[in-house]
């Protein structure tokens, strides 16, 4: 069995997964204290991880009915993510692995999102294109094997989930904004406002900062009262632009690689219109259950299966790496 720990952002996660990909426990402690700030506060996230991580690990082992003697490997997210948050997970995982004299697998968070597709009774087998869109990252990857993927495109500025969150904030909705914006958009006309879909930007990279500015100007031009009255139309048009921007890159990626199958991941994969638009691409579309799309440790355990583990005690001193440029 693999014990995995994931603390790259604001969810404290621990999971127990078998080498065959069966999920025995997948514990996610959402911190729930960042909402009032309209986004994740890194220092608070790190302190909350410290308060929650031992409990999350204990709960995962208990749910799996497992003890240290049942484990063959400890896995942990090494990066990218918030450095203080990652440090808590890495320190916990290396300490546990050392105490139990187990090997340790450092896992890349994005590899984890891709590997979510390999879990459960009906794993989605490579090759396929994988679109990962969350609050922290947006990328399109060509997945050719369990641990083999090439990043074809990534966001040059905001992540897709961040675009949802910032748009929602402009429309006076709460955080996280994606679900709230989707609900408001349900009664709106996606063609009411022509927001930029990035169609004129060639290639497979994403960009959402222009869209955010377009919404800001539209709200300003309408005035506060009228913007509130047209809220559903603004939300629907804005959501449409994000979905089109994502779908267009998927379409181009499919054409460029000749792949016929697509997996979605990240919190934005919960979005109804995105799922519908992806389903209409003509490719076979796989969306893992929501608990495996958002940040979780089961996906980290899944990815760990194709990472060369560091033997005891070589991993003492393992250092996390932070979020890089471009929403990764
Ligand atoms: O993967 P995730 O849970 O966490 C991190 O990014 O850390 O993704 C959260 C993101 C948020 O930006 C949220 O607004 C977005 O996913 N999201 C959605 C929906 N549900 C969550 N965006 C659009 N539509 C949704 N239904
Ligand atoms: Zn993530």
PDB file of N, CA and C and ligand atoms in Angstrom, residues 9-11 113 134-136 161-162 164-165 176-179 182 266-268 270-271 290 293-295, ligand 1:
ATOM      1  N   UNK A   9      -1.730  23.371  -1.770  1.00  0.00           N
ATOM      2  CA  UNK A   9      -2.499  24.624  -1.740  1.00  0.00           C
ATOM      3  C   UNK A   9      -3.261  24.718  -0.426  1.00  0.00           C
ATOM      4  N   UNK A  10      -4.583  24.669  -0.469  1.00  0.00           N
ATOM      5  CA  UNK A  10      -5.342  24.879   0.773  1.00  0.00           C
ATOM      6  C   UNK A  10      -6.099  23.650   1.248  1.00  0.00           C
ATOM      7  N   UNK A  11      -5.904  22.504   0.605  1.00  0.00           N
ATOM      8  CA  UNK A  11      -6.553  21.285   1.076  1.00  0.00           C
ATOM      9  C   UNK A  11      -5.491  20.372   1.689  1.00  0.00           C
ATOM     10  N   UNK A 113      -2.362  15.210 -11.106  1.00  0.00           N
ATOM     11  CA  UNK A 113      -3.660  15.466 -11.765  1.00  0.00           C
ATOM     12  C   UNK A 113      -3.837  14.540 -12.973  1.00  0.00           C
ATOM     13  N   UNK A 134      -7.529  24.162 -13.024  1.00  0.00           N
ATOM     14  CA  UNK A 134      -7.917  24.353 -11.624  1.00  0.00           C
ATOM     15  C   UNK A 134      -7.693  25.802 -11.234  1.00  0.00           C
ATOM     16  N   UNK A 135      -7.742  26.064  -9.918  1.00  0.00           N
ATOM     17  CA  UNK A 135      -7.530  27.430  -9.456  1.00  0.00           C
ATOM     18  C   UNK A 135      -6.077  27.848  -9.543  1.00  0.00           C
ATOM     19  N   UNK A 136      -5.182  26.873  -9.594  1.00  0.00           N
ATOM     20  CA  UNK A 136      -3.760  27.170  -9.575  1.00  0.00           C
ATOM     21  C   UNK A 136      -3.037  26.887 -10.878  1.00  0.00           C
ATOM     22  N   UNK A 161      -9.454  28.376 -13.440  1.00  0.00           N
ATOM     23  CA  UNK A 161     -10.248  28.497 -12.218  1.00  0.00           C
ATOM     24  C   UNK A 161     -10.117  29.888 -11.608  1.00  0.00           C
ATOM     25  N   UNK A 162      -8.919  30.429 -11.722  1.00  0.00           N
ATOM     26  CA  UNK A 162      -8.662  31.788 -11.241  1.00  0.00           C
ATOM     27  C   UNK A 162      -9.505  32.784 -12.041  1.00  0.00           C
ATOM     28  N   UNK A 164     -12.374  32.119 -13.422  1.00  0.00           N
ATOM     29  CA  UNK A 164     -13.733  31.975 -12.883  1.00  0.00           C
ATOM     30  C   UNK A 164     -13.859  32.747 -11.565  1.00  0.00           C
ATOM     31  N   UNK A 165     -12.861  32.591 -10.698  1.00  0.00           N
ATOM     32  CA  UNK A 165     -12.925  33.220  -9.372  1.00  0.00           C
ATOM     33  C   UNK A 165     -12.900  34.747  -9.476  1.00  0.00           C
ATOM     34  N   UNK A 176     -15.113  29.980  -3.478  1.00  0.00           N
ATOM     35  CA  UNK A 176     -14.635  29.977  -4.857  1.00  0.00           C
ATOM     36  C   UNK A 176     -15.747  30.300  -5.851  1.00  0.00           C
ATOM     37  N   UNK A 177     -15.367  31.022  -6.887  1.00  0.00           N
ATOM     38  CA  UNK A 177     -16.367  31.615  -7.762  1.00  0.00           C
ATOM     39  C   UNK A 177     -16.940  30.703  -8.828  1.00  0.00           C
ATOM     40  N   UNK A 178     -16.197  29.653  -9.206  1.00  0.00           N
ATOM     41  CA  UNK A 178     -16.632  28.806 -10.321  1.00  0.00           C
ATOM     42  C   UNK A 178     -18.051  28.290 -10.187  1.00  0.00           C
ATOM     43  N   UNK A 179     -18.341  27.576  -9.091  1.00  0.00           N
ATOM     44  CA  UNK A 179     -19.699  27.020  -8.947  1.00  0.00           C
ATOM     45  C   UNK A 179     -20.765  28.115  -8.900  1.00  0.00           C
ATOM     46  N   UNK A 182     -21.265  29.539 -12.358  1.00  0.00           N
ATOM     47  CA  UNK A 182     -21.996  28.574 -13.209  1.00  0.00           C
ATOM     48  C   UNK A 182     -23.495  28.624 -12.889  1.00  0.00           C
ATOM     49  N   UNK A 266      -8.775  18.697 -12.572  1.00  0.00           N
ATOM     50  CA  UNK A 266      -8.799  20.003 -11.924  1.00  0.00           C
ATOM     51  C   UNK A 266     -10.224  20.379 -11.557  1.00  0.00           C
ATOM     52  N   UNK A 267     -10.362  21.346 -10.661  1.00  0.00           N
ATOM     53  CA  UNK A 267     -11.682  21.729 -10.165  1.00  0.00           C
ATOM     54  C   UNK A 267     -12.632  22.203 -11.253  1.00  0.00           C
ATOM     55  N   UNK A 268     -12.092  22.824 -12.311  1.00  0.00           N
ATOM     56  CA  UNK A 268     -12.945  23.365 -13.377  1.00  0.00           C
ATOM     57  C   UNK A 268     -13.612  22.245 -14.183  1.00  0.00           C
ATOM     58  N   UNK A 270     -15.488  20.220 -13.138  1.00  0.00           N
ATOM     59  CA  UNK A 270     -16.854  20.059 -12.624  1.00  0.00           C
ATOM     60  C   UNK A 270     -17.845  20.911 -13.421  1.00  0.00           C
ATOM     61  N   UNK A 271     -17.325  21.828 -14.217  1.00  0.00           N
ATOM     62  CA  UNK A 271     -18.189  22.778 -14.920  1.00  0.00           C
ATOM     63  C   UNK A 271     -19.046  22.091 -15.992  1.00  0.00           C
ATOM     64  N   UNK A 290     -15.554  13.756  -9.034  1.00  0.00           N
ATOM     65  CA  UNK A 290     -15.139  15.089  -8.572  1.00  0.00           C
ATOM     66  C   UNK A 290     -14.047  15.034  -7.493  1.00  0.00           C
ATOM     67  N   UNK A 293     -10.851  14.943  -9.161  1.00  0.00           N
ATOM     68  CA  UNK A 293     -10.532  16.070 -10.047  1.00  0.00           C
ATOM     69  C   UNK A 293      -9.922  17.219  -9.260  1.00  0.00           C
ATOM     70  N   UNK A 294     -10.501  17.509  -8.086  1.00  0.00           N
ATOM     71  CA  UNK A 294      -9.946  18.572  -7.256  1.00  0.00           C
ATOM     72  C   UNK A 294      -8.720  18.004  -6.538  1.00  0.00           C
ATOM     73  N   UNK A 295      -7.957  18.886  -5.874  1.00  0.00           N
ATOM     74  CA  UNK A 295      -6.722  18.429  -5.236  1.00  0.00           C
ATOM     75  C   UNK A 295      -7.015  17.299  -4.248  1.00  0.00           C
TER      76      UNK A 295
HETATM   77  O1  LIG B   1      -8.573  21.762  -8.312  1.00  0.00           O
HETATM   78  P1  LIG B   1      -9.213  22.728  -7.391  1.00  0.00           P
HETATM   79  O2  LIG B   1     -10.232  22.228  -6.419  1.00  0.00           O
HETATM   80  O3  LIG B   1      -8.177  23.419  -6.464  1.00  0.00           O
HETATM   81  C1  LIG B   1      -7.116  24.211  -6.720  1.00  0.00           C
HETATM   82  O4  LIG B   1      -6.964  24.839  -7.766  1.00  0.00           O
HETATM   83  O5  LIG B   1      -6.337  24.283  -5.751  1.00  0.00           O
HETATM   84  O6  LIG B   1      -9.840  23.868  -8.269  1.00  0.00           O
HETATM   85  C2  LIG B   1     -10.559  24.929  -7.703  1.00  0.00           C
HETATM   86  C3  LIG B   1     -10.967  25.839  -8.829  1.00  0.00           C
HETATM   87  C4  LIG B   1     -11.535  27.154  -8.325  1.00  0.00           C
HETATM   88  O7  LIG B   1     -10.948  28.188  -9.054  1.00  0.00           O
HETATM   89  C5  LIG B   1     -13.016  27.028  -8.603  1.00  0.00           C
HETATM   90  O8  LIG B   1     -13.643  28.265  -8.855  1.00  0.00           O
HETATM   91  C6  LIG B   1     -13.025  26.130  -9.831  1.00  0.00           C
HETATM   92  O9  LIG B   1     -11.986  25.210  -9.613  1.00  0.00           O
HETATM   93  N1  LIG B   1     -14.303  25.431  -9.977  1.00  0.00           N
HETATM   94  C7  LIG B   1     -15.165  25.636 -10.990  1.00  0.00           C
HETATM   95  C8  LIG B   1     -16.300  24.828 -10.732  1.00  0.00           C
HETATM   96  N2  LIG B   1     -16.081  24.164  -9.562  1.00  0.00           N
HETATM   97  C9  LIG B   1     -14.856  24.544  -9.114  1.00  0.00           C
HETATM   98  N3  LIG B   1     -15.058  26.413 -12.080  1.00  0.00           N
HETATM   99  C10 LIG B   1     -16.095  26.395 -12.922  1.00  0.00           C
HETATM  100  N4  LIG B   1     -17.229  25.678 -12.740  1.00  0.00           N
HETATM  101  C11 LIG B   1     -17.371  24.890 -11.661  1.00  0.00           C
HETATM  102  N5  LIG B   1     -18.491  24.193 -11.476  1.00  0.00           N
END
